[in-house]
GROMACS .gro file of C-alpha atoms in nm:
model
  352
    1UNK     CA    1  -3.278  -1.063   6.553
    2UNK     CA    2  -3.456  -0.806   6.336
    3UNK     CA    3  -3.304  -0.468   6.254
    4UNK     CA    4  -3.445  -0.137   6.141
    5UNK     CA    5  -3.230   0.159   6.047
    6UNK     CA    6  -3.170   0.439   5.799
    7UNK     CA    7  -2.827   0.525   5.663
    8UNK     CA    8  -2.748   0.816   5.431
    9UNK     CA    9  -2.395   0.847   5.290
   10UNK     CA   10  -2.266   1.204   5.292
   11UNK     CA   11  -2.164   1.337   4.949
   12UNK     CA   12  -1.794   1.421   4.968
   13UNK     CA   13  -1.463   1.312   4.824
   14UNK     CA   14  -1.172   1.194   5.042
   15UNK     CA   15  -0.807   1.184   4.936
   16UNK     CA   16  -0.594   1.002   5.194
   17UNK     CA   17  -0.222   0.930   5.212
   18UNK     CA   18   0.125   1.063   5.281
   19UNK     CA   19   0.208   1.359   5.054
   20UNK     CA   20  -0.154   1.382   4.938
   21UNK     CA   21  -0.126   1.760   4.980
   22UNK     CA   22   0.069   1.761   4.654
   23UNK     CA   23  -0.256   1.662   4.477
   24UNK     CA   24  -0.429   1.978   4.596
   25UNK     CA   25  -0.385   2.184   4.275
   26UNK     CA   26  -0.526   1.897   4.070
   27UNK     CA   27  -0.816   1.861   4.315
   28UNK     CA   28  -0.897   2.233   4.301
   29UNK     CA   29  -0.879   2.229   3.922
   30UNK     CA   30  -1.108   1.926   3.900
   31UNK     CA   31  -1.361   2.101   4.122
   32UNK     CA   32  -1.353   2.403   3.891
   33UNK     CA   33  -1.259   2.656   4.160
   34UNK     CA   34  -1.076   2.966   4.040
   35UNK     CA   35  -1.085   3.208   4.336
   36UNK     CA   36  -0.995   3.019   4.652
   37UNK     CA   37  -0.974   3.193   4.991
   38UNK     CA   38  -0.744   3.005   5.231
   39UNK     CA   39  -0.858   3.004   5.594
   40UNK     CA   40  -0.639   2.897   5.887
   41UNK     CA   41  -0.537   2.988   6.240
   42UNK     CA   42  -0.222   3.180   6.332
   43UNK     CA   43  -0.032   2.855   6.400
   44UNK     CA   44  -0.100   2.731   6.047
   45UNK     CA   45  -0.021   3.059   5.870
   46UNK     CA   46   0.306   2.931   5.722
   47UNK     CA   47   0.129   2.624   5.583
   48UNK     CA   48  -0.153   2.843   5.457
   49UNK     CA   49   0.094   3.065   5.271
   50UNK     CA   50   0.257   2.753   5.125
   51UNK     CA   51  -0.083   2.644   4.993
   52UNK     CA   52  -0.150   2.990   4.847
   53UNK     CA   53   0.182   2.971   4.663
   54UNK     CA   54   0.102   2.621   4.539
   55UNK     CA   55  -0.237   2.727   4.405
   56UNK     CA   56  -0.093   3.033   4.232
   57UNK     CA   57  -0.354   3.236   4.046
   58UNK     CA   58  -0.635   3.019   4.181
   59UNK     CA   59  -0.580   3.163   4.532
   60UNK     CA   60  -0.720   3.510   4.608
   61UNK     CA   61  -0.583   3.544   4.961
   62UNK     CA   62  -0.536   3.404   5.310
   63UNK     CA   63  -0.712   3.485   5.637
   64UNK     CA   64  -0.513   3.338   5.931
   65UNK     CA   65  -0.758   3.439   6.203
   66UNK     CA   66  -0.944   3.119   6.298
   67UNK     CA   67  -0.979   3.066   6.675
   68UNK     CA   68  -1.152   2.816   6.903
   69UNK     CA   69  -1.531   2.788   6.909
   70UNK     CA   70  -1.575   3.016   6.603
   71UNK     CA   71  -1.669   3.351   6.759
   72UNK     CA   72  -1.944   3.521   6.561
   73UNK     CA   73  -1.729   3.832   6.510
   74UNK     CA   74  -1.449   3.629   6.349
   75UNK     CA   75  -1.701   3.450   6.129
   76UNK     CA   76  -1.849   3.783   6.018
   77UNK     CA   77  -1.503   3.910   5.923
   78UNK     CA   78  -1.433   3.598   5.719
   79UNK     CA   79  -1.764   3.641   5.536
   80UNK     CA   80  -1.676   4.003   5.460
   81UNK     CA   81  -1.327   3.913   5.333
   82UNK     CA   82  -1.463   3.634   5.112
   83UNK     CA   83  -1.722   3.872   4.968
   84UNK     CA   84  -1.473   4.152   4.907
   85UNK     CA   85  -1.227   3.921   4.732
   86UNK     CA   86  -1.496   3.759   4.519
   87UNK     CA   87  -1.402   3.412   4.641
   88UNK     CA   88  -1.581   3.119   4.478
   89UNK     CA   89  -1.466   2.870   4.744
   90UNK     CA   90  -1.279   2.837   5.072
   91UNK     CA   91  -0.993   2.607   5.161
   92UNK     CA   92  -0.975   2.549   5.536
   93UNK     CA   93  -0.644   2.416   5.666
   94UNK     CA   94  -0.593   2.326   6.030
   95UNK     CA   95  -0.813   2.181   6.302
   96UNK     CA   96  -1.175   2.227   6.397
   97UNK     CA   97  -1.135   2.603   6.439
   98UNK     CA   98  -1.024   2.659   6.080
   99UNK     CA   99  -1.274   2.417   5.932
  100UNK     CA  100  -1.547   2.565   6.151
  101UNK     CA  101  -1.464   2.908   6.013
  102UNK     CA  102  -1.491   2.772   5.659
  103UNK     CA  103  -1.833   2.631   5.748
  104UNK     CA  104  -1.943   2.970   5.880
  105UNK     CA  105  -1.860   3.126   5.542
  106UNK     CA  106  -2.034   2.841   5.360
  107UNK     CA  107  -2.344   2.886   5.573
  108UNK     CA  108  -2.371   3.258   5.493
  109UNK     CA  109  -2.248   3.271   5.134
  110UNK     CA  110  -2.301   2.918   5.005
  111UNK     CA  111  -1.934   2.886   4.907
  112UNK     CA  112  -1.805   2.526   4.883
  113UNK     CA  113  -1.532   2.424   5.128
  114UNK     CA  114  -1.225   2.209   5.073
  115UNK     CA  115  -1.073   2.088   5.402
  116UNK     CA  116  -0.712   2.002   5.480
  117UNK     CA  117  -0.714   1.874   5.841
  118UNK     CA  118  -0.397   1.892   6.051
  119UNK     CA  119  -0.556   1.751   6.368
  120UNK     CA  120  -0.791   1.464   6.454
  121UNK     CA  121  -1.095   1.683   6.529
  122UNK     CA  122  -1.322   1.535   6.260
  123UNK     CA  123  -1.522   1.849   6.179
  124UNK     CA  124  -1.432   1.806   5.812
  125UNK     CA  125  -1.656   1.500   5.787
  126UNK     CA  126  -1.974   1.661   5.918
  127UNK     CA  127  -2.248   1.905   5.810
  128UNK     CA  128  -2.242   2.044   6.166
  129UNK     CA  129  -2.162   2.413   6.219
  130UNK     CA  130  -2.100   2.604   6.541
  131UNK     CA  131  -2.091   2.973   6.633
  132UNK     CA  132  -2.024   3.135   6.970
  133UNK     CA  133  -2.198   3.460   7.063
  134UNK     CA  134  -2.174   3.623   7.407
  135UNK     CA  135  -2.046   3.303   7.566
  136UNK     CA  136  -2.313   3.078   7.415
  137UNK     CA  137  -2.217   2.824   7.151
  138UNK     CA  138  -2.493   2.734   6.905
  139UNK     CA  139  -2.467   2.438   6.671
  140UNK     CA  140  -2.677   2.316   6.383
  141UNK     CA  141  -2.677   2.103   6.069
  142UNK     CA  142  -2.675   2.236   5.716
  143UNK     CA  143  -2.577   2.038   5.407
  144UNK     CA  144  -2.417   2.350   5.257
  145UNK     CA  145  -2.134   2.348   5.512
  146UNK     CA  146  -2.022   1.991   5.444
  147UNK     CA  147  -1.681   2.007   5.271
  148UNK     CA  148  -1.691   1.889   4.912
  149UNK     CA  149  -1.341   1.742   4.933
  150UNK     CA  150  -1.107   1.648   5.218
  151UNK     CA  151  -0.731   1.602   5.183
  152UNK     CA  152  -0.589   1.380   5.457
  153UNK     CA  153  -0.210   1.398   5.462
  154UNK     CA  154  -0.061   1.233   5.776
  155UNK     CA  155   0.264   1.428   5.734
  156UNK     CA  156   0.073   1.749   5.811
  157UNK     CA  157  -0.009   1.620   6.161
  158UNK     CA  158   0.358   1.575   6.257
  159UNK     CA  159   0.376   1.940   6.363
  160UNK     CA  160   0.113   1.873   6.631
  161UNK     CA  161   0.283   1.846   6.972
  162UNK     CA  162   0.242   1.514   7.150
  163UNK     CA  163   0.007   1.665   7.410
  164UNK     CA  164  -0.230   1.808   7.149
  165UNK     CA  165  -0.208   1.491   6.940
  166UNK     CA  166  -0.331   1.286   7.236
  167UNK     CA  167  -0.621   1.515   7.328
  168UNK     CA  168  -0.718   1.562   6.964
  169UNK     CA  169  -0.728   1.183   6.934
  170UNK     CA  170  -0.957   1.156   7.236
  171UNK     CA  171  -1.180   1.419   7.081
  172UNK     CA  172  -1.216   1.187   6.782
  173UNK     CA  173  -1.279   0.880   7.001
  174UNK     CA  174  -1.564   1.072   7.163
  175UNK     CA  175  -1.738   1.089   6.824
  176UNK     CA  176  -1.718   0.711   6.795
  177UNK     CA  177  -1.842   0.649   7.148
  178UNK     CA  178  -2.150   0.866   7.104
  179UNK     CA  179  -2.215   0.723   6.759
  180UNK     CA  180  -2.242   0.373   6.905
  181UNK     CA  181  -2.540   0.465   7.122
  182UNK     CA  182  -2.692   0.740   6.907
  183UNK     CA  183  -3.064   0.701   6.830
  184UNK     CA  184  -2.988   0.708   6.458
  185UNK     CA  185  -2.698   0.463   6.463
  186UNK     CA  186  -2.677   0.198   6.191
  187UNK     CA  187  -2.460  -0.109   6.125
  188UNK     CA  188  -2.231   0.089   5.894
  189UNK     CA  189  -2.188   0.367   6.150
  190UNK     CA  190  -2.117   0.116   6.426
  191UNK     CA  191  -1.851  -0.058   6.216
  192UNK     CA  192  -1.684   0.277   6.146
  193UNK     CA  193  -1.703   0.371   6.513
  194UNK     CA  194  -1.535   0.052   6.634
  195UNK     CA  195  -1.267   0.063   6.366
  196UNK     CA  196  -1.200   0.432   6.428
  197UNK     CA  197  -1.180   0.401   6.806
  198UNK     CA  198  -0.957   0.094   6.780
  199UNK     CA  199  -0.721   0.266   6.536
  200UNK     CA  200  -0.682   0.571   6.757
  201UNK     CA  201  -0.636   0.378   7.081
  202UNK     CA  202  -0.370   0.169   6.907
  203UNK     CA  203  -0.191   0.465   6.747
  204UNK     CA  204  -0.190   0.729   7.020
  205UNK     CA  205   0.078   0.568   7.242
  206UNK     CA  206   0.311   0.555   6.940
  207UNK     CA  207   0.232   0.914   6.847
  208UNK     CA  208   0.294   1.027   7.205
  209UNK     CA  209   0.629   0.852   7.228
  210UNK     CA  210   0.755   0.967   6.886
  211UNK     CA  211   0.572   1.256   6.722
  212UNK     CA  212   0.755   1.192   6.395
  213UNK     CA  213   0.631   0.830   6.367
  214UNK     CA  214   0.448   0.859   6.034
  215UNK     CA  215   0.305   0.509   6.057
  216UNK     CA  216   0.138   0.586   6.390
  217UNK     CA  217   0.029   0.925   6.256
  218UNK     CA  218  -0.129   0.761   5.953
  219UNK     CA  219  -0.319   0.510   6.169
  220UNK     CA  220  -0.439   0.789   6.398
  221UNK     CA  221  -0.556   1.004   6.107
  222UNK     CA  222  -0.733   0.707   5.951
  223UNK     CA  223  -0.913   0.655   6.282
  224UNK     CA  224  -0.998   1.024   6.304
  225UNK     CA  225  -1.149   1.013   5.954
  226UNK     CA  226  -1.376   0.725   6.052
  227UNK     CA  227  -1.474   0.882   6.384
  228UNK     CA  228  -1.551   1.210   6.209
  229UNK     CA  229  -1.770   1.025   5.962
  230UNK     CA  230  -1.957   0.873   6.257
  231UNK     CA  231  -2.016   1.219   6.401
  232UNK     CA  232  -2.145   1.337   6.064
  233UNK     CA  233  -2.394   1.051   6.040
  234UNK     CA  234  -2.544   1.055   6.390
  235UNK     CA  235  -2.706   1.275   6.652
  236UNK     CA  236  -2.487   1.422   6.924
  237UNK     CA  237  -2.566   1.330   7.284
  238UNK     CA  238  -2.479   1.441   7.638
  239UNK     CA  239  -2.102   1.434   7.591
  240UNK     CA  240  -2.099   1.686   7.308
  241UNK     CA  241  -2.362   1.904   7.476
  242UNK     CA  242  -2.144   1.925   7.786
  243UNK     CA  243  -1.830   2.004   7.587
  244UNK     CA  244  -2.005   2.269   7.380
  245UNK     CA  245  -2.138   2.433   7.696
  246UNK     CA  246  -1.797   2.421   7.865
  247UNK     CA  247  -1.627   2.562   7.556
  248UNK     CA  248  -1.882   2.828   7.469
  249UNK     CA  249  -1.945   2.945   7.825
  250UNK     CA  250  -1.595   2.920   7.973
  251UNK     CA  251  -1.377   2.911   7.658
  252UNK     CA  252  -1.208   2.592   7.777
  253UNK     CA  253  -0.973   2.428   7.525
  254UNK     CA  254  -1.178   2.208   7.294
  255UNK     CA  255  -0.979   1.884   7.262
  256UNK     CA  256  -0.867   1.881   7.625
  257UNK     CA  257  -1.225   1.926   7.742
  258UNK     CA  258  -1.339   1.628   7.535
  259UNK     CA  259  -1.056   1.421   7.682
  260UNK     CA  260  -1.150   1.496   8.041
  261UNK     CA  261  -1.526   1.463   8.002
  262UNK     CA  262  -1.546   1.149   7.786
  263UNK     CA  263  -1.480   0.876   8.048
  264UNK     CA  264  -1.729   1.035   8.290
  265UNK     CA  265  -2.013   1.051   8.036
  266UNK     CA  266  -1.941   0.699   7.915
  267UNK     CA  267  -1.950   0.568   8.272
  268UNK     CA  268  -2.281   0.751   8.328
  269UNK     CA  269  -2.438   0.614   8.011
  270UNK     CA  270  -2.297   0.260   8.035
  271UNK     CA  271  -2.593   0.103   8.222
  272UNK     CA  272  -2.830   0.223   7.947
  273UNK     CA  273  -2.606   0.135   7.651
  274UNK     CA  274  -2.495  -0.228   7.692
  275UNK     CA  275  -2.442  -0.288   7.319
  276UNK     CA  276  -2.213   0.016   7.291
  277UNK     CA  277  -2.018  -0.093   7.600
  278UNK     CA  278  -1.979  -0.444   7.457
  279UNK     CA  279  -1.853  -0.307   7.125
  280UNK     CA  280  -1.603  -0.077   7.298
  281UNK     CA  281  -1.491  -0.358   7.528
  282UNK     CA  282  -1.405  -0.563   7.220
  283UNK     CA  283  -1.237  -0.265   7.054
  284UNK     CA  284  -1.017  -0.190   7.354
  285UNK     CA  285  -0.984  -0.549   7.480
  286UNK     CA  286  -1.105  -0.450   7.825
  287UNK     CA  287  -1.402  -0.501   8.057
  288UNK     CA  288  -1.464  -0.134   8.145
  289UNK     CA  289  -1.423   0.107   7.849
  290UNK     CA  290  -1.473   0.419   8.062
  291UNK     CA  291  -1.195   0.317   8.300
  292UNK     CA  292  -0.977   0.214   8.005
  293UNK     CA  293  -1.008   0.558   7.844
  294UNK     CA  294  -0.951   0.734   8.176
  295UNK     CA  295  -0.634   0.532   8.240
  296UNK     CA  296  -0.511   0.564   7.880
  297UNK     CA  297  -0.542   0.942   7.891
  298UNK     CA  298  -0.353   0.949   8.221
  299UNK     CA  299  -0.077   0.722   8.089
  300UNK     CA  300  -0.028   0.953   7.790
  301UNK     CA  301   0.001   1.264   8.005
  302UNK     CA  302  -0.334   1.419   7.913
  303UNK     CA  303  -0.515   1.653   8.154
  304UNK     CA  304  -0.725   1.462   8.403
  305UNK     CA  305  -0.965   1.722   8.537
  306UNK     CA  306  -1.161   2.029   8.436
  307UNK     CA  307  -0.989   2.215   8.718
  308UNK     CA  308  -0.657   2.164   8.537
  309UNK     CA  309  -0.811   2.332   8.233
  310UNK     CA  310  -0.897   2.644   8.432
  311UNK     CA  311  -1.259   2.580   8.524
  312UNK     CA  312  -1.364   2.722   8.860
  313UNK     CA  313  -1.571   2.508   9.095
  314UNK     CA  314  -1.832   2.786   9.101
  315UNK     CA  315  -1.891   2.737   8.727
  316UNK     CA  316  -2.032   2.387   8.771
  317UNK     CA  317  -2.386   2.503   8.846
  318UNK     CA  318  -2.387   2.753   8.558
  319UNK     CA  319  -2.283   2.489   8.305
  320UNK     CA  320  -2.522   2.229   8.452
  321UNK     CA  321  -2.809   2.476   8.416
  322UNK     CA  322  -2.719   2.548   8.053
  323UNK     CA  323  -2.703   2.178   7.960
  324UNK     CA  324  -3.021   2.089   8.151
  325UNK     CA  325  -3.210   2.358   7.960
  326UNK     CA  326  -3.107   2.224   7.619
  327UNK     CA  327  -3.253   1.927   7.436
  328UNK     CA  328  -3.044   1.635   7.315
  329UNK     CA  329  -3.066   1.263   7.259
  330UNK     CA  330  -2.903   1.039   7.519
  331UNK     CA  331  -2.949   0.673   7.608
  332UNK     CA  332  -2.995   0.761   7.976
  333UNK     CA  333  -3.201   1.062   8.090
  334UNK     CA  334  -2.991   1.303   8.293
  335UNK     CA  335  -3.144   1.532   8.554
  336UNK     CA  336  -2.994   1.870   8.631
  337UNK     CA  337  -2.850   1.731   8.957
  338UNK     CA  338  -2.700   1.431   8.778
  339UNK     CA  339  -2.536   1.661   8.524
  340UNK     CA  340  -2.393   1.871   8.806
  341UNK     CA  341  -2.261   1.557   8.980
  342UNK     CA  342  -2.098   1.443   8.656
  343UNK     CA  343  -1.935   1.784   8.614
  344UNK     CA  344  -1.810   1.777   8.974
  345UNK     CA  345  -1.644   1.440   8.913
  346UNK     CA  346  -1.485   1.569   8.594
  347UNK     CA  347  -1.376   1.887   8.776
  348UNK     CA  348  -1.210   1.679   9.045
  349UNK     CA  349  -1.070   1.423   8.802
  350UNK     CA  350  -1.219   1.130   8.995
  351UNK     CA  351  -1.395   0.865   8.787
  352UNK     CA  352  -1.691   0.725   8.981
   0.00000   0.00000   0.00000
């Protein structure tokens, strides 16, 4: 068998391990940052204030206003605050919303970002940004938004409720699944995808049964790191286009939407992606990865349908139209009617 591929390693530093947050002042000092703006959501405000206190004079303030899907108005405010405070960098602590807000500032002002993830979203490993304006979520790639350093401390994920831990983990698994059949996949990416998906599928039952299980949390965060790296190295396909449309148009919760949609897209793509299905079958020790993920989510108490997340049946056509009008890479072409049928199945929570 002959192979042809291109692989480019993303330039960033990763610090991983329990209590790695304690290394943050040393990391900031080594990077030469002297005026750090801390960005987080309201739920992480206490942690953000703790980080400000730890950084001392190197911190110029905190903006605890990050929300899902990075609304353009919130991004504009963060840019204004960073400019007014004379920040030379941003430290984003939290999930994809906080890190996405840091990327929005980086995109506009060129300020480097340090990420401290507290979920399994994976945004910290990618040069992908997203902004939502008038119900439309736009995404793009820009090397300036890639965090220069990422601090992975499993103890910071213990505050995540079991329900969010599970759906955040499925969000990460989705990165791995799409990376396995991406047009720009490579052997390194595929190895990371399989290892990441395996780690998360192994860890999530333990996390769900005992949210304080640091060993399970560490395994899950390790898997999320790898899955995020896969997302950063490959082109997004139908699954992410659907989730971005559902989130931007209907403001559905991000991780939960990924959890519901993933098995349906994988089942749709399976006939056109036999190598990816074979790799996932080995990773999960099963014959049908889509069914495995569907059943695993159900067994862990995750939402099983888009209807549960608040989507109205009447919204199916609107979202199908939006996705059909956009361009994306996917191993199997999807017509507008096929997209609508997939959305109906996900709305009903019935895996075909």
